[in-house]
CSV table of C-alpha atoms in Angstrom, one decimal:
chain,number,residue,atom,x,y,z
A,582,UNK,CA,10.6,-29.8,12.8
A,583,UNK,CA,8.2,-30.4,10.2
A,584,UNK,CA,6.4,-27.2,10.4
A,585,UNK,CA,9.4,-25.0,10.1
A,586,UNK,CA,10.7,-26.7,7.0
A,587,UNK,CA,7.5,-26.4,5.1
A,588,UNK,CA,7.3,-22.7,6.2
A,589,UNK,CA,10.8,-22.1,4.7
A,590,UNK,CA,10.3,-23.7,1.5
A,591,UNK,CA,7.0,-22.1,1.2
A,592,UNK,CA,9.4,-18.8,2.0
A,593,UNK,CA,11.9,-19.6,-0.8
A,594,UNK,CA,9.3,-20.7,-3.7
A,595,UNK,CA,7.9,-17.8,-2.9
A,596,UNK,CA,11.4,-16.2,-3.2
A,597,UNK,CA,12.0,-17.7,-6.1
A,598,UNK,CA,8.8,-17.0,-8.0
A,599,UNK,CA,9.3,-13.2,-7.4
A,600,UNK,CA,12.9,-13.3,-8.2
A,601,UNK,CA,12.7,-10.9,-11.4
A,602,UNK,CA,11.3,-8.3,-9.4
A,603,UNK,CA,12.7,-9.0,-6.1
A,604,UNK,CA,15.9,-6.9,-7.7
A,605,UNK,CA,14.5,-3.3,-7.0
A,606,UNK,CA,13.2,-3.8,-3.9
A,607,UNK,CA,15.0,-4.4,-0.8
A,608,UNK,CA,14.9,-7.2,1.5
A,609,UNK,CA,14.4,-6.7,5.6
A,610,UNK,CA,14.5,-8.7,8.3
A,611,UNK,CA,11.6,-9.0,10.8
A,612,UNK,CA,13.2,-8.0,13.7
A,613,UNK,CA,14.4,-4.6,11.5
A,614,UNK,CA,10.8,-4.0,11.0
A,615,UNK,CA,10.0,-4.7,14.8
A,616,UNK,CA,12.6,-2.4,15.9
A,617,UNK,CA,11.2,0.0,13.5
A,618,UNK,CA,6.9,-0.1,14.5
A,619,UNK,CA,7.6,-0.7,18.6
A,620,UNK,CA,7.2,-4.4,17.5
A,621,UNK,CA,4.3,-3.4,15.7
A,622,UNK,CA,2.7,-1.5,18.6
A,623,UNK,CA,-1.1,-0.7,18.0
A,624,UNK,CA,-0.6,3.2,19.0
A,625,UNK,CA,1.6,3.7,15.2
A,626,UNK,CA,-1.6,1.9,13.5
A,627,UNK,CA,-2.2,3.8,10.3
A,628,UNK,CA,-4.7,2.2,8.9
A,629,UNK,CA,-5.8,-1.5,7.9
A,630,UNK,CA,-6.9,-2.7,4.9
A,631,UNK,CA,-8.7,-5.8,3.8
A,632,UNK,CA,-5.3,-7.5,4.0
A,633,UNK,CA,-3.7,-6.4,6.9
A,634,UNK,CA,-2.3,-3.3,8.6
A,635,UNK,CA,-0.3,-0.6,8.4
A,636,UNK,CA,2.2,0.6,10.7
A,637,UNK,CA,3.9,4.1,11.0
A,638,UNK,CA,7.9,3.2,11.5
A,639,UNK,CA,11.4,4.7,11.3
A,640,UNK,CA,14.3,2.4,9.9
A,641,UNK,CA,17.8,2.4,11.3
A,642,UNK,CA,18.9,5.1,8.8
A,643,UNK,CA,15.9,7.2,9.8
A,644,UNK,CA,13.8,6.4,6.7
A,645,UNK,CA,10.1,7.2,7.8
A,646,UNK,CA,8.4,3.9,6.3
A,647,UNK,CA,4.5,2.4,6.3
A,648,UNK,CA,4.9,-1.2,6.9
A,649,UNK,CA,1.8,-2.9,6.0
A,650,UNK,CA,1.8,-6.5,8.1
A,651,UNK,CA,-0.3,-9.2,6.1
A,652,UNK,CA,-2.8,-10.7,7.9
A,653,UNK,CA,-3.9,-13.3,5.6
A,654,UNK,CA,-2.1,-16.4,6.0
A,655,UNK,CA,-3.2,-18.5,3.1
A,656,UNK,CA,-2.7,-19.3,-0.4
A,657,UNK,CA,-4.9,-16.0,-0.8
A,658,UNK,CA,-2.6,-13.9,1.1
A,659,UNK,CA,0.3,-15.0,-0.7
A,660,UNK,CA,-1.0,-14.6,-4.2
A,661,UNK,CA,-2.4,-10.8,-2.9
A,662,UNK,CA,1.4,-10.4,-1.7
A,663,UNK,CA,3.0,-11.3,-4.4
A,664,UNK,CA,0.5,-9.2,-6.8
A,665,UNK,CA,1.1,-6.0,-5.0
A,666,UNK,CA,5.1,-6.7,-5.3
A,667,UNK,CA,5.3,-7.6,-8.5
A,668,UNK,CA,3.3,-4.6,-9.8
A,669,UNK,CA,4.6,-2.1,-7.0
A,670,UNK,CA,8.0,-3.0,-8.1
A,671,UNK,CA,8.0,-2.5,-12.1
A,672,UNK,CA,5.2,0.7,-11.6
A,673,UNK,CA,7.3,4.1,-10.7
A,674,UNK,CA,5.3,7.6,-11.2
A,675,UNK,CA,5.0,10.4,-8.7
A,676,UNK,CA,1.5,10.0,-8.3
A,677,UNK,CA,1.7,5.8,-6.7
A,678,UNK,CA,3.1,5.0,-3.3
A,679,UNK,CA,6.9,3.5,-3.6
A,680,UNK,CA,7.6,0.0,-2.6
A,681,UNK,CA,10.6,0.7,-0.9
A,682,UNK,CA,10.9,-3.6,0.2
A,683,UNK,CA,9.4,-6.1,1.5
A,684,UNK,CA,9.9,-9.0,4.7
A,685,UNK,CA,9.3,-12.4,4.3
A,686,UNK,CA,9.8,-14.5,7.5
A,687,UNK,CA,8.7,-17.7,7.9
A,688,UNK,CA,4.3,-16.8,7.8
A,689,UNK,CA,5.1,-13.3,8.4
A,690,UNK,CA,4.8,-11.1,5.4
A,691,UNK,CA,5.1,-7.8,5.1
A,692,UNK,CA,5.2,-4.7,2.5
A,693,UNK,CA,7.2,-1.3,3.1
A,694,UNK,CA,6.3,1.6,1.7
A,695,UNK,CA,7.3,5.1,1.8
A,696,UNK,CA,5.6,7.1,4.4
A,697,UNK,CA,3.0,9.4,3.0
A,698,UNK,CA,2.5,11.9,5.6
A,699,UNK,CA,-0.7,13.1,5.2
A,700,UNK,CA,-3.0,10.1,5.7
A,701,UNK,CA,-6.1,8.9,2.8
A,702,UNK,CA,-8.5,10.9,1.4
A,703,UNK,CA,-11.4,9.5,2.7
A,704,UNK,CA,-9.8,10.7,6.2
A,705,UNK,CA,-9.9,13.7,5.3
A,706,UNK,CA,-13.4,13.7,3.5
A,707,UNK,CA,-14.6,11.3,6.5
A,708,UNK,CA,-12.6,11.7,9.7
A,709,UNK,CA,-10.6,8.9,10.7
A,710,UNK,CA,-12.3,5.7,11.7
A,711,UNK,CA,-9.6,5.4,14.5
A,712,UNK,CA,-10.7,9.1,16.2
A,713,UNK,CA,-13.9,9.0,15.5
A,714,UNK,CA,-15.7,6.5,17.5
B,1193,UNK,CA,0.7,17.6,10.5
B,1194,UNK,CA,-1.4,14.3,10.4
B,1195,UNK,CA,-2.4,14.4,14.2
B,1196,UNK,CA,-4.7,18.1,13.7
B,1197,UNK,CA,-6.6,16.3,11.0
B,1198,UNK,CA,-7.4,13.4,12.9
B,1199,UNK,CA,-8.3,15.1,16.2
B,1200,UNK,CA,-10.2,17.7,13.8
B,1201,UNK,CA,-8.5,20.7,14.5
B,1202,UNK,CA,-11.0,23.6,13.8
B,1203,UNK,CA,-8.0,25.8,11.8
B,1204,UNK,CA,-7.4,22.9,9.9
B,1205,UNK,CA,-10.6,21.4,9.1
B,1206,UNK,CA,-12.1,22.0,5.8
B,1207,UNK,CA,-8.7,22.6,4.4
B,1208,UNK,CA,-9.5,20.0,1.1
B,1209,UNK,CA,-10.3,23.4,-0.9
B,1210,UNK,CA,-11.2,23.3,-4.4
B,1211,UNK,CA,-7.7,23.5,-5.2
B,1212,UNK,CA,-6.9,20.7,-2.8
B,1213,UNK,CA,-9.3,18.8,-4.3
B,1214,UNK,CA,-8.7,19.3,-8.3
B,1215,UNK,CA,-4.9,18.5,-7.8
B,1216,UNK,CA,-5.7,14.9,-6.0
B,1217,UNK,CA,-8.7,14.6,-8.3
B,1218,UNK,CA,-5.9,15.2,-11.5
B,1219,UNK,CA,-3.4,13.7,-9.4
B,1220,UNK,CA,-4.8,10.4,-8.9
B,1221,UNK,CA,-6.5,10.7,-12.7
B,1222,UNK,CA,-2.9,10.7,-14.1
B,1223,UNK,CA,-1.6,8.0,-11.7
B,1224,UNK,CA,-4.3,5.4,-12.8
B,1225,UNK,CA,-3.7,6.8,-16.7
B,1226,UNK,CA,0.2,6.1,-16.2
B,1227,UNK,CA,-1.1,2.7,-15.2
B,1228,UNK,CA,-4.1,2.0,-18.0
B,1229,UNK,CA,-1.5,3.5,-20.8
B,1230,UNK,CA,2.5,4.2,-20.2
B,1231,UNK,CA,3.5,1.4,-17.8
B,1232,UNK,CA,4.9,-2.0,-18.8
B,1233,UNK,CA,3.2,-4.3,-17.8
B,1234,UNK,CA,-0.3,-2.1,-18.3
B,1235,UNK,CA,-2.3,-2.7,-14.8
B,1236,UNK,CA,-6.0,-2.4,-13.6
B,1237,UNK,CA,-6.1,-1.2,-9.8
B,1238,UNK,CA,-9.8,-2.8,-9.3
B,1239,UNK,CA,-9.5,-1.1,-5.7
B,1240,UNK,CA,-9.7,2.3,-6.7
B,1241,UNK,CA,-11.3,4.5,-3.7
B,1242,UNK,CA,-11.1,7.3,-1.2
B,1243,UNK,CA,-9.0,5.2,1.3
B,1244,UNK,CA,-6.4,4.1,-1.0
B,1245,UNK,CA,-5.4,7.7,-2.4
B,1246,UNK,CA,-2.9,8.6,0.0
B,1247,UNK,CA,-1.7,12.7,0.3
B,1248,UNK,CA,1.3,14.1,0.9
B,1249,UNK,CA,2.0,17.7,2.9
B,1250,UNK,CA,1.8,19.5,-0.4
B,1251,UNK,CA,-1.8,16.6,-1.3
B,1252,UNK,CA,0.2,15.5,-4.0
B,1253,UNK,CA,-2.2,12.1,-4.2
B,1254,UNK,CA,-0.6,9.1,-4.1
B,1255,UNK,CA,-2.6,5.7,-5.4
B,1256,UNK,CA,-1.7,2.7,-2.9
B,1257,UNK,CA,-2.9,-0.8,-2.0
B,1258,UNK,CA,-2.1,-3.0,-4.9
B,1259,UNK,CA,-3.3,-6.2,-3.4
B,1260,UNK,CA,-6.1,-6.6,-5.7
B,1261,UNK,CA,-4.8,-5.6,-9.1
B,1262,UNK,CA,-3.9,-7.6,-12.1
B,1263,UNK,CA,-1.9,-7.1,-15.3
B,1264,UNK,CA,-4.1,-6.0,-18.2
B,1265,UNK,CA,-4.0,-8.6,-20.9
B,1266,UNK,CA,-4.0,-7.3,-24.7
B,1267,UNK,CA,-6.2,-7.3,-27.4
B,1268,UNK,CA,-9.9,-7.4,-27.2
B,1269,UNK,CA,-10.7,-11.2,-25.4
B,1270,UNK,CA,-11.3,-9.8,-22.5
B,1271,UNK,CA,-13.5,-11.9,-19.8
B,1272,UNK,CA,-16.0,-10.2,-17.2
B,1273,UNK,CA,-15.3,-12.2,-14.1
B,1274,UNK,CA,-16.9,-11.4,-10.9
B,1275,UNK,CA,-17.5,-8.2,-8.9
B,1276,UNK,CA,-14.1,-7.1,-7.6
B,1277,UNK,CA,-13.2,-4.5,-5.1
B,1278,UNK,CA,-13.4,-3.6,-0.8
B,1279,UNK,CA,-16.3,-2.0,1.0
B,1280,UNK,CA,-15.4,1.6,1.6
């Protein structure tokens, strides 16, 4: 198929292009991450940001993890994706969320983070937008 | 846990005390400091806001959501480009 082969070598330039960092962070599978978020079920919504949302999820090992699931599928996306990996994965202090790894599956693209348990400041300042209204 | 600040549980609410609040206020100061000064390469967050500084149990802060930043080039050439950032 046509489609599918772009969509892979769009997956391994994108591979390629992150392959100094790639190193310290791992690589999942989607369907790891499905397992994980209830095939990213709407009730372990965390939050959503401009460029997607973020799921609450437990890995095989039991590894609570925010899995942030790219919305943006464009050259935008990618570049947004790719900054946030790059930088995530050379940038380690106690006081920035830990990359732990990221998914990239055909369009799909996603970022896993360590779970922070207890949610954004604003929340707290604010409420949550998701109780709320 | 998480679920009695969202449902806005009364023991709970109002628990971002003073002290709460200077050790995210310091917390998150030192995480973007870290970034401005000690890491390699240097980085500018340019989404720096309430929703993107993330608490722990203990609110140690925690700075997140790197989509929109971008390695901080030396010397003094530095361009203004457009108004970055997300509402919020």
């Amino acid at each position: 198929m046509l489609s599918s082969s772009i969509t892979s070598s769009t997956s391994v330039s994108l591979m390629s292009t992150m392959a100094t960092s790639i190193l310290s962070v791992k690589t999942f599978s989607l369907s790891e991450l499905e397992k994980a978020t209830d095939k990213f079920n709407s009730k372990r919504v965390l939050g959503e940001g401009g460029f997607g949302r973020v799921y609450s999820g437990t890995l095989e090992d039991g590894a609570e993890v925010a899995v942030k699931l790219l919305t943006r599928d464009n050259q935008n996306g990618d570049r947004e994706f790719i900054a946030e990996v790059e930088m995530l994965s050379r940038l380690h202090h106690r006081n920035l969320v830990k990359l732990i790894g990221i998914c990239i599956e055909g369009r799909r693209r996603c970022l896993v983070y360590e779970l922070v348990h207890n949610g954004s400041v604003e929340s707290h300042l604010h409420g949550s937008i998701f109780i709320s209204s | 846990m998480l679920v009695n600040y969202l449902v806005g549980d009364d023991k709970i609410k109002g628990l971002l005390d003073w002290e709460a609040r200077m050790k995210i206020a310091l917390g998150a100061a030192r995480g973007l400091a870290y970034l401005h000064e000690d890491s390699n390469p240097r980085v500018i967050h340019r989404d720096f806001k309430a929703s993107n500084v993330l608490l722990e149990d203990d609110f140690t802060p925690k700075v997140s959501d790197f989509g929109l930043a971008r390695e901080a080039t030396e010397g003094s050439n530095h361009i203004s480009t457009r108004v970055m950032g997300t509402f919020g």
